[in-house]
Amino acid sequence: MIENFAETNSRRSFFGKLAAMATILTGASRLSAQQSTPAQQSAPPAAAPSSPEGDRPRPTGNHTYNGIYYFSGTGSNDGYPKEDHVTVTDPFEKHVTRTMDALKKSLERNGSNMDNILNLQVFLCLPLADSNPTPTGKARFDAHKAQYDALNKIYATYFSPGKAPSRACMAVEWIPGDSLIEIVGSARVIA
């Protein structure tokens, strides 16, 4: 039990440090962007029209800088009206398909496409619901492995042959917005 506790704390420490570094880097890029001259900065993307149907994702800090579109927080309920949201008890494959569709739409609205993604970080979590007890031990590993395999089958269909970007995939405890998957990354702007 003590070994397991130490291992958990090491992972928490690692992800805490990773989050701190991301915050520092994000802050540093914003500071750099503020200090550059207007000629060095890309024009901000045109605002997409908003509608009551919820066709726009939640604000996540997505932005374009020097021809690169940086996106964060794309999940399975982004771009869907509240009455059409999935919940953590819906099939994982539905979460993946909706997230990939939301990402594709976000890229297209911002002058890019799936084949111009430079890198992705994909976060997966198991459903946290009273009706679905969270597995432990090998069963937990097997559940995450099943998610990973399901992700890969759907994921591959969104890219032209040989165009899938570099990717990291991580299992986390919780993702906001009732999503079982969230994607962060960057893509070249082509329009």
Coordinates of N, CA and C in Angstrom, one line a residue:
M1 N 0.8 -1.2 0.0 CA 0.0 0.0 0.0 C 0.9 1.2 0.0
I2 N 2.0 1.2 0.8 CA 2.8 2.4 0.8 C 3.5 2.6 -0.5
E3 N 3.9 1.5 -1.2 CA 4.5 1.7 -2.5 C 3.5 2.3 -3.5
N4 N 2.2 1.8 -3.5 CA 1.2 2.4 -4.3 C 0.9 3.9 -4.0
F5 N 0.9 4.2 -2.7 CA 0.8 5.6 -2.4 C 1.9 6.5 -2.9
A6 N 3.1 6.0 -2.8 CA 4.3 6.7 -3.3 C 4.2 6.9 -4.8
E7 N 3.8 5.8 -5.5 CA 3.7 5.8 -6.9 C 2.6 6.8 -7.4
T8 N 1.5 6.9 -6.7 CA 0.5 7.8 -7.0 C 1.0 9.3 -6.8
N9 N 1.6 9.5 -5.6 CA 2.2 10.8 -5.4 C 3.2 11.2 -6.4
S10 N 4.0 10.3 -6.9 CA 5.0 10.6 -7.9 C 4.3 11.0 -9.2
R11 N 3.3 10.3 -9.6 CA 2.5 10.7 -10.8 C 1.9 12.1 -10.6
R12 N 1.3 12.3 -9.4 CA 0.6 13.6 -9.2 C 1.7 14.7 -9.2
S13 N 2.8 14.4 -8.7 CA 3.9 15.4 -8.7 C 4.4 15.7 -10.1
F14 N 4.5 14.6 -10.9 CA 4.9 14.8 -12.3 C 3.9 15.6 -13.1
F15 N 2.6 15.2 -13.0 CA 1.6 16.0 -13.7 C 1.4 17.4 -13.2
G16 N 1.6 17.6 -11.9 CA 1.6 18.9 -11.3 C 2.7 19.8 -11.9
K17 N 3.9 19.2 -12.0 CA 5.0 19.9 -12.6 C 4.8 20.2 -14.1
L18 N 4.2 19.2 -14.8 CA 3.9 19.4 -16.2 C 2.9 20.5 -16.4
A19 N 1.9 20.6 -15.5 CA 0.9 21.6 -15.6 C 1.5 23.0 -15.3
A20 N 2.4 23.0 -14.3 CA 3.1 24.3 -14.0 C 4.0 24.7 -15.2
M21 N 4.7 23.8 -15.8 CA 5.5 24.2 -17.0 C 4.7 24.7 -18.1
A22 N 3.5 24.1 -18.3 CA 2.6 24.5 -19.4 C 2.1 25.9 -19.1
T23 N 1.8 26.2 -17.8 CA 1.4 27.5 -17.4 C 2.4 28.5 -17.7
I24 N 3.6 28.2 -17.3 CA 4.8 29.1 -17.5 C 5.0 29.4 -19.0
L25 N 5.0 28.3 -19.8 CA 5.2 28.5 -21.2 C 4.1 29.3 -21.8
T26 N 2.9 29.0 -21.4 CA 1.7 29.7 -22.0 C 1.8 31.2 -21.6
G27 N 2.2 31.5 -20.4 CA 2.4 32.9 -20.0 C 3.5 33.5 -20.7
A28 N 4.6 32.8 -20.9 CA 5.7 33.3 -21.6 C 5.4 33.6 -23.0
S29 N 4.6 32.8 -23.7 CA 4.3 33.0 -25.1 C 3.3 34.2 -25.2
R30 N 2.4 34.4 -24.2 CA 1.6 35.6 -24.2 C 2.4 36.8 -24.0
L31 N 3.4 36.8 -23.1 CA 4.2 37.9 -22.8 C 5.0 38.3 -24.1
S32 N 5.5 37.3 -24.8 CA 6.3 37.5 -26.0 C 5.4 38.1 -27.1
A33 N 4.1 37.6 -27.2 CA 3.2 38.1 -28.1 C 2.8 39.5 -27.9
Q34 N 2.8 39.9 -26.6 CA 2.4 41.3 -26.2 C 3.6 42.2 -26.6
Q35 N 4.8 41.7 -26.5 CA 6.0 42.5 -26.7 C 6.4 42.7 -28.2
S36 N 5.9 41.8 -29.1 CA 6.2 41.9 -30.5 C 5.4 43.0 -31.1
T37 N 6.0 43.5 -32.2 CA 5.3 44.6 -32.9 C 4.1 44.1 -33.7
P38 N 3.1 45.0 -34.0 CA 1.9 44.5 -34.7 C 2.2 43.8 -36.0
A39 N 3.3 44.2 -36.7 CA 3.6 43.6 -38.0 C 4.0 42.1 -37.8
Q40 N 4.5 41.8 -36.6 CA 5.0 40.4 -36.4 C 3.8 39.5 -36.0
Q41 N 2.7 40.1 -35.5 CA 1.6 39.2 -35.1 C 0.7 38.9 -36.2
S42 N 0.1 37.7 -36.2 CA -0.9 37.3 -37.2 C -2.2 38.1 -36.8
A43 N -3.0 38.2 -37.8 CA -4.3 38.8 -37.6 C -5.1 37.9 -36.8
P44 N -6.0 38.4 -35.9 CA -6.8 37.5 -35.2 C -7.8 36.8 -36.1
P45 N -8.2 35.6 -35.8 CA -9.2 34.9 -36.6 C -10.5 35.6 -36.6
A46 N -11.2 35.6 -37.7 CA -12.6 36.2 -37.7 C -13.5 35.5 -36.8
A47 N -14.3 36.2 -36.1 CA -15.2 35.6 -35.2 C -16.3 34.9 -35.9
A48 N -16.6 33.7 -35.5 CA -17.6 32.9 -36.1 C -19.0 33.4 -35.5
P49 N -20.0 33.3 -36.3 CA -21.3 33.8 -35.7 C -21.7 32.8 -34.6
S50 N -22.3 33.4 -33.6 CA -22.8 32.6 -32.5 C -24.3 32.3 -32.7
S51 N -24.7 31.2 -32.2 CA -26.2 30.9 -32.3 C -26.6 30.2 -31.1
P52 N -27.9 30.3 -30.8 CA -28.5 29.6 -29.6 C -28.3 28.1 -29.7
E53 N -28.1 27.6 -30.9 CA -28.0 26.1 -31.0 C -26.7 25.6 -30.4
G54 N -25.8 26.5 -30.0 CA -24.5 26.1 -29.4 C -23.5 25.6 -30.4
D55 N -23.4 26.2 -31.6 CA -22.5 25.7 -32.6 C -21.1 26.1 -32.3
R56 N -20.8 26.9 -31.3 CA -19.5 27.3 -31.0 C -19.0 26.6 -29.7
P57 N -17.7 26.1 -29.7 CA -17.2 25.5 -28.5 C -17.1 26.5 -27.3
R58 N -17.0 26.0 -26.1 CA -16.8 26.8 -25.0 C -15.5 27.6 -25.1
P59 N -15.3 28.8 -24.5 CA -14.1 29.5 -24.6 C -12.9 28.7 -24.0
T60 N -11.9 28.5 -24.7 CA -10.8 27.7 -24.2 C -9.4 28.4 -24.4
G61 N -9.4 29.6 -24.9 CA -8.1 30.2 -25.1 C -7.4 29.8 -26.4
N62 N -8.2 29.3 -27.4 CA -7.7 29.0 -28.7 C -7.2 30.3 -29.4
H63 N -6.1 30.3 -30.1 CA -5.6 31.5 -30.8 C -4.7 31.1 -31.9
T64 N -4.5 32.0 -32.8 CA -3.5 31.9 -33.9 C -2.4 32.8 -33.7
Y65 N -1.2 32.4 -33.9 CA 0.0 33.2 -33.7 C 1.0 32.8 -34.7
N66 N 1.5 33.7 -35.5 CA 2.6 33.4 -36.5 C 2.2 32.1 -37.4
G67 N 1.0 32.1 -37.8 CA 0.6 31.0 -38.8 C 0.3 29.7 -38.1
I68 N 0.3 29.6 -36.8 CA 0.0 28.4 -36.1 C -1.3 28.6 -35.3
Y69 N -2.2 27.7 -35.4 CA -3.5 27.7 -34.6 C -3.3 26.8 -33.4
Y70 N -3.3 27.4 -32.2 CA -3.2 26.6 -31.0 C -4.6 26.4 -30.4
F71 N -4.9 25.2 -30.2 CA -6.3 24.9 -29.6 C -6.1 24.0 -28.4
S72 N -7.1 24.3 -27.5 CA -7.0 23.6 -26.2 C -8.5 23.2 -25.8
G73 N -8.6 22.2 -25.0 CA -9.9 21.9 -24.4 C -11.0 21.5 -25.3
T74 N -10.7 20.8 -26.4 CA -11.7 20.3 -27.3 C -12.2 19.0 -26.7
G75 N -13.5 18.9 -26.4 CA -14.1 17.7 -25.8 C -15.4 17.3 -26.5
S76 N -16.0 16.3 -26.0 CA -17.1 15.7 -26.7 C -18.4 16.5 -26.7
N77 N -18.5 17.6 -25.9 CA -19.7 18.4 -25.9 C -19.5 19.7 -26.6
D78 N -18.3 20.0 -27.1 CA -18.0 21.3 -27.7 C -18.8 21.4 -29.0
G79 N -19.5 22.5 -29.2 CA -20.2 22.8 -30.4 C -21.6 22.1 -30.4
Y80 N -22.0 21.5 -29.4 CA -23.3 20.8 -29.3 C -24.2 21.6 -28.4
P81 N -25.5 21.7 -28.7 CA -26.4 22.4 -27.7 C -26.6 21.6 -26.5
K82 N -26.9 22.3 -25.4 CA -26.9 21.6 -24.1 C -27.8 20.4 -24.1
E83 N -29.0 20.5 -24.8 CA -29.9 19.3 -24.8 C -29.4 18.1 -25.6
D84 N -28.3 18.3 -26.3 CA -27.6 17.2 -27.0 C -26.3 16.8 -26.4
H85 N -26.0 17.2 -25.2 CA -24.7 16.8 -24.6 C -24.7 15.3 -24.3
V86 N -23.5 14.7 -24.4 CA -23.3 13.3 -24.0 C -23.0 13.4 -22.5
T87 N -23.1 12.3 -21.8 CA -22.8 12.2 -20.4 C -21.7 11.1 -20.3
V88 N -21.1 11.0 -19.1 CA -20.0 10.1 -18.9 C -20.5 8.6 -19.0
T89 N -21.8 8.4 -19.0 CA -22.2 7.0 -19.1 C -22.5 6.6 -20.6
D90 N -22.4 7.6 -21.5 CA -22.6 7.3 -22.9 C -21.3 6.5 -23.4
P91 N -21.5 5.8 -24.5 CA -20.3 5.0 -25.0 C -19.1 5.8 -25.3
F92 N -18.0 5.3 -25.0 CA -16.7 6.0 -25.2 C -16.5 6.4 -26.7
E93 N -16.9 5.5 -27.6 CA -16.8 5.8 -29.0 C -17.5 7.0 -29.4
K94 N -18.7 7.2 -28.8 CA -19.5 8.4 -29.1 C -18.7 9.7 -28.7
H95 N -18.1 9.6 -27.6 CA -17.2 10.7 -27.1 C -16.1 11.0 -28.0
V96 N -15.4 10.0 -28.5 CA -14.3 10.2 -29.4 C -14.8 10.8 -30.8
T97 N -15.8 10.3 -31.3 CA -16.3 10.8 -32.6 C -16.8 12.2 -32.5
R98 N -17.5 12.6 -31.5 CA -17.9 14.0 -31.3 C -16.7 14.9 -31.0
T99 N -15.8 14.4 -30.3 CA -14.6 15.3 -30.0 C -13.8 15.5 -31.3
M100 N -13.6 14.5 -32.1 CA -12.9 14.6 -33.4 C -13.7 15.5 -34.3
D101 N -15.0 15.4 -34.4 CA -15.8 16.2 -35.2 C -15.7 17.7 -34.8
A102 N -15.7 17.9 -33.5 CA -15.6 19.3 -32.9 C -14.2 19.9 -33.3
L103 N -13.2 19.1 -33.2 CA -11.8 19.5 -33.5 C -11.8 19.9 -35.0
K104 N -12.3 19.0 -35.8 CA -12.3 19.3 -37.3 C -13.0 20.6 -37.6
K105 N -14.2 20.9 -37.0 CA -14.9 22.1 -37.2 C -14.1 23.3 -36.7
S106 N -13.5 23.2 -35.6 CA -12.7 24.3 -35.0 C -11.5 24.6 -35.9
L107 N -10.8 23.6 -36.5 CA -9.7 23.8 -37.4 C -10.2 24.5 -38.6
E108 N -11.3 24.0 -39.2 CA -11.8 24.6 -40.4 C -12.2 26.1 -40.2
R109 N -12.8 26.4 -39.1 CA -13.2 27.8 -38.8 C -12.0 28.7 -38.7
N110 N -10.9 28.1 -38.4 CA -9.7 28.9 -38.2 C -8.6 28.7 -39.2
G111 N -9.0 28.3 -40.4 CA -8.1 28.3 -41.6 C -7.2 27.1 -41.7
S112 N -7.6 26.0 -41.1 CA -6.7 24.8 -41.1 C -7.5 23.6 -41.4
N113 N -6.9 22.4 -41.3 CA -7.7 21.2 -41.4 C -6.9 20.1 -40.7
M114 N -7.5 18.9 -40.6 CA -6.9 17.8 -39.8 C -5.5 17.4 -40.3
D115 N -5.3 17.5 -41.6 CA -4.0 17.0 -42.1 C -2.9 18.1 -41.8
N116 N -3.2 19.2 -41.3 CA -2.2 20.2 -41.0 C -1.9 20.3 -39.5
I117 N -2.5 19.4 -38.7 CA -2.2 19.3 -37.3 C -0.7 19.0 -37.1
L118 N 0.0 19.7 -36.2 CA 1.4 19.5 -36.0 C 1.6 18.5 -34.8
N119 N 0.8 18.6 -33.8 CA 0.9 17.7 -32.7 C -0.4 17.7 -31.9
L120 N -0.6 16.7 -31.1 CA -1.8 16.6 -30.3 C -1.4 16.0 -28.9
Q121 N -2.2 16.4 -27.9 CA -2.1 15.7 -26.6 C -3.6 15.3 -26.4
V122 N -3.8 14.0 -26.2 CA -5.1 13.4 -26.0 C -5.2 12.9 -24.6
F123 N -6.2 13.4 -23.9 CA -6.5 13.0 -22.5 C -7.7 12.1 -22.4
L124 N -7.6 11.0 -21.8 CA -8.8 10.1 -21.7 C -9.1 9.8 -20.2
C125 N -10.3 9.7 -19.9 CA -10.6 9.3 -18.5 C -11.8 8.3 -18.5
L126 N -11.8 7.5 -17.4 CA -12.9 6.5 -17.3 C -14.1 7.2 -16.7
P127 N -15.3 6.7 -17.0 CA -16.5 7.4 -16.5 C -16.5 7.4 -15.0
L128 N -16.8 8.6 -14.4 CA -16.9 8.7 -13.0 C -18.4 8.9 -12.7
A129 N -19.1 7.8 -12.5 CA -20.5 7.8 -12.2 C -20.9 6.7 -11.2
D130 N -21.9 6.9 -10.4 CA -22.3 5.9 -9.4 C -22.7 4.6 -10.1
S131 N -23.3 4.7 -11.3 CA -23.7 3.5 -12.0 C -22.6 2.7 -12.6
N132 N -21.4 3.3 -12.7 CA -20.2 2.7 -13.3 C -19.1 2.7 -12.2
P133 N -18.9 1.6 -11.4 CA -17.9 1.6 -10.4 C -16.5 1.7 -11.2
T134 N -15.6 2.5 -10.6 CA -14.3 2.7 -11.2 C -13.5 1.4 -10.9
P135 N -12.9 0.8 -12.0 CA -12.1 -0.4 -11.8 C -10.8 -0.1 -11.1
T136 N -10.2 -1.1 -10.5 CA -8.9 -1.0 -9.9 C -8.0 -2.0 -10.4
G137 N -6.7 -1.8 -10.2 CA -5.7 -2.9 -10.5 C -5.7 -3.1 -12.0
K138 N -5.5 -4.4 -12.4 CA -5.5 -4.8 -13.8 C -6.7 -4.4 -14.6
A139 N -7.9 -4.5 -13.9 CA -9.1 -4.1 -14.6 C -9.1 -2.7 -15.0
R140 N -8.5 -1.8 -14.2 CA -8.3 -0.4 -14.6 C -7.4 -0.3 -15.8
F141 N -6.3 -1.0 -15.8 CA -5.4 -1.0 -16.9 C -6.1 -1.4 -18.2
D142 N -6.9 -2.5 -18.1 CA -7.6 -3.1 -19.2 C -8.7 -2.1 -19.7
A143 N -9.3 -1.4 -18.8 CA -10.3 -0.4 -19.2 C -9.7 0.7 -20.0
H144 N -8.5 1.2 -19.5 CA -7.8 2.3 -20.3 C -7.3 1.8 -21.6
K145 N -6.8 0.5 -21.6 CA -6.3 -0.1 -22.9 C -7.5 -0.2 -23.9
A146 N -8.7 -0.6 -23.4 CA -9.8 -0.7 -24.3 C -10.2 0.7 -24.9
Q147 N -10.1 1.8 -24.0 CA -10.4 3.1 -24.5 C -9.3 3.5 -25.6
Y148 N -8.1 3.2 -25.3 CA -7.0 3.5 -26.2 C -7.2 2.9 -27.6
D149 N -7.5 1.6 -27.6 CA -7.8 0.8 -28.8 C -9.0 1.4 -29.6
A150 N -10.0 1.8 -28.9 CA -11.2 2.4 -29.5 C -10.9 3.7 -30.1
L151 N -10.1 4.5 -29.3 CA -9.6 5.8 -29.8 C -8.9 5.6 -31.2
N152 N -7.9 4.7 -31.2 CA -7.1 4.6 -32.4 C -7.9 4.2 -33.6
K153 N -8.9 3.4 -33.5 CA -9.7 3.0 -34.6 C -10.5 4.1 -35.2
I154 N -11.0 5.0 -34.4 CA -11.8 6.1 -34.8 C -10.8 7.2 -35.3
Y155 N -9.8 7.5 -34.5 CA -8.8 8.5 -34.8 C -8.2 8.4 -36.2
A156 N -7.9 7.2 -36.6 CA -7.2 7.0 -37.9 C -8.1 7.4 -39.1
T157 N -9.4 7.4 -38.9 CA -10.4 7.7 -40.0 C -10.4 9.3 -40.3
Y158 N -9.9 10.1 -39.4 CA -9.9 11.5 -39.6 C -8.7 12.1 -40.3
F159 N -7.8 11.3 -40.7 CA -6.6 11.8 -41.4 C -6.3 11.1 -42.7
S160 N -5.8 11.8 -43.7 CA -5.4 11.2 -44.9 C -4.2 10.2 -44.6
P161 N -4.0 9.2 -45.5 CA -3.0 8.2 -45.2 C -1.6 9.0 -45.0
G162 N -0.9 8.6 -44.0 CA 0.4 9.2 -43.7 C 0.4 10.6 -43.1
K163 N -0.8 11.1 -42.8 CA -0.9 12.5 -42.3 C -1.2 12.6 -40.8
A164 N -1.4 11.5 -40.1 CA -1.7 11.6 -38.7 C -0.5 12.3 -38.0
P165 N -0.8 13.3 -37.1 CA 0.2 14.0 -36.4 C 0.9 13.2 -35.3
S166 N 2.0 13.8 -34.8 CA 2.6 13.2 -33.6 C 1.5 13.4 -32.5
R167 N 1.5 12.5 -31.5 CA 0.5 12.5 -30.5 C 1.0 11.9 -29.2
A168 N 0.6 12.4 -28.1 CA 0.7 11.8 -26.8 C -0.7 11.5 -26.3
C169 N -0.8 10.4 -25.6 CA -2.1 10.0 -25.1 C -1.9 9.7 -23.6
M170 N -2.7 10.3 -22.7 CA -2.6 10.2 -21.3 C -4.0 9.9 -20.7
A171 N -3.9 9.1 -19.6 CA -5.1 8.8 -18.9 C -5.1 9.7 -17.7
V172 N -6.3 10.4 -17.4 CA -6.4 11.3 -16.3 C -7.6 10.9 -15.5
E173 N -7.8 11.5 -14.3 CA -8.9 11.1 -13.4 C -10.2 11.8 -13.8
W174 N -10.2 13.0 -14.4 CA -11.4 13.7 -14.6 C -11.2 14.7 -15.7
I175 N -12.2 15.0 -16.6 CA -12.1 16.0 -17.6 C -13.4 16.8 -17.5
P176 N -13.3 18.1 -17.5 CA -14.5 19.0 -17.4 C -15.5 18.8 -18.5
G177 N -16.7 19.1 -18.3 CA -17.8 19.1 -19.3 C -18.3 17.8 -19.6
D178 N -18.3 16.8 -18.7 CA -18.9 15.5 -18.9 C -18.3 14.7 -20.1
S179 N -17.1 15.1 -20.5 CA -16.4 14.4 -21.6 C -15.4 13.3 -21.1
L180 N -15.3 12.3 -21.8 CA -14.3 11.2 -21.5 C -13.0 11.4 -22.3
I181 N -12.9 12.5 -23.1 CA -11.8 12.7 -23.9 C -11.6 14.2 -24.1
E182 N -10.4 14.7 -24.1 CA -10.1 16.1 -24.4 C -8.8 16.2 -25.2
I183 N -8.8 17.1 -26.2 CA -7.6 17.2 -27.1 C -7.1 18.6 -27.1
V184 N -5.8 18.7 -27.0 CA -5.0 19.9 -27.1 C -4.0 19.8 -28.2
G185 N -3.6 20.9 -28.9 CA -2.6 20.8 -29.9 C -2.4 22.0 -30.7
S186 N -1.8 21.8 -31.9 CA -1.5 23.0 -32.8 C -1.6 22.5 -34.2
A187 N -1.9 23.5 -35.1 CA -2.0 23.1 -36.5 C -1.5 24.3 -37.3
R188 N -1.0 24.1 -38.5 CA -0.6 25.1 -39.4 C -1.9 25.7 -40.0
V189 N -1.9 27.1 -40.2 CA -3.0 27.7 -40.8 C -2.7 27.8 -42.3
I190 N -3.6 27.4 -43.1 CA -3.4 27.3 -44.6 C -4.2 28.3 -45.4
A191 N -5.2 28.9 -44.8 CA -6.1 29.8 -45.5 C -5.7 31.2 -45.3

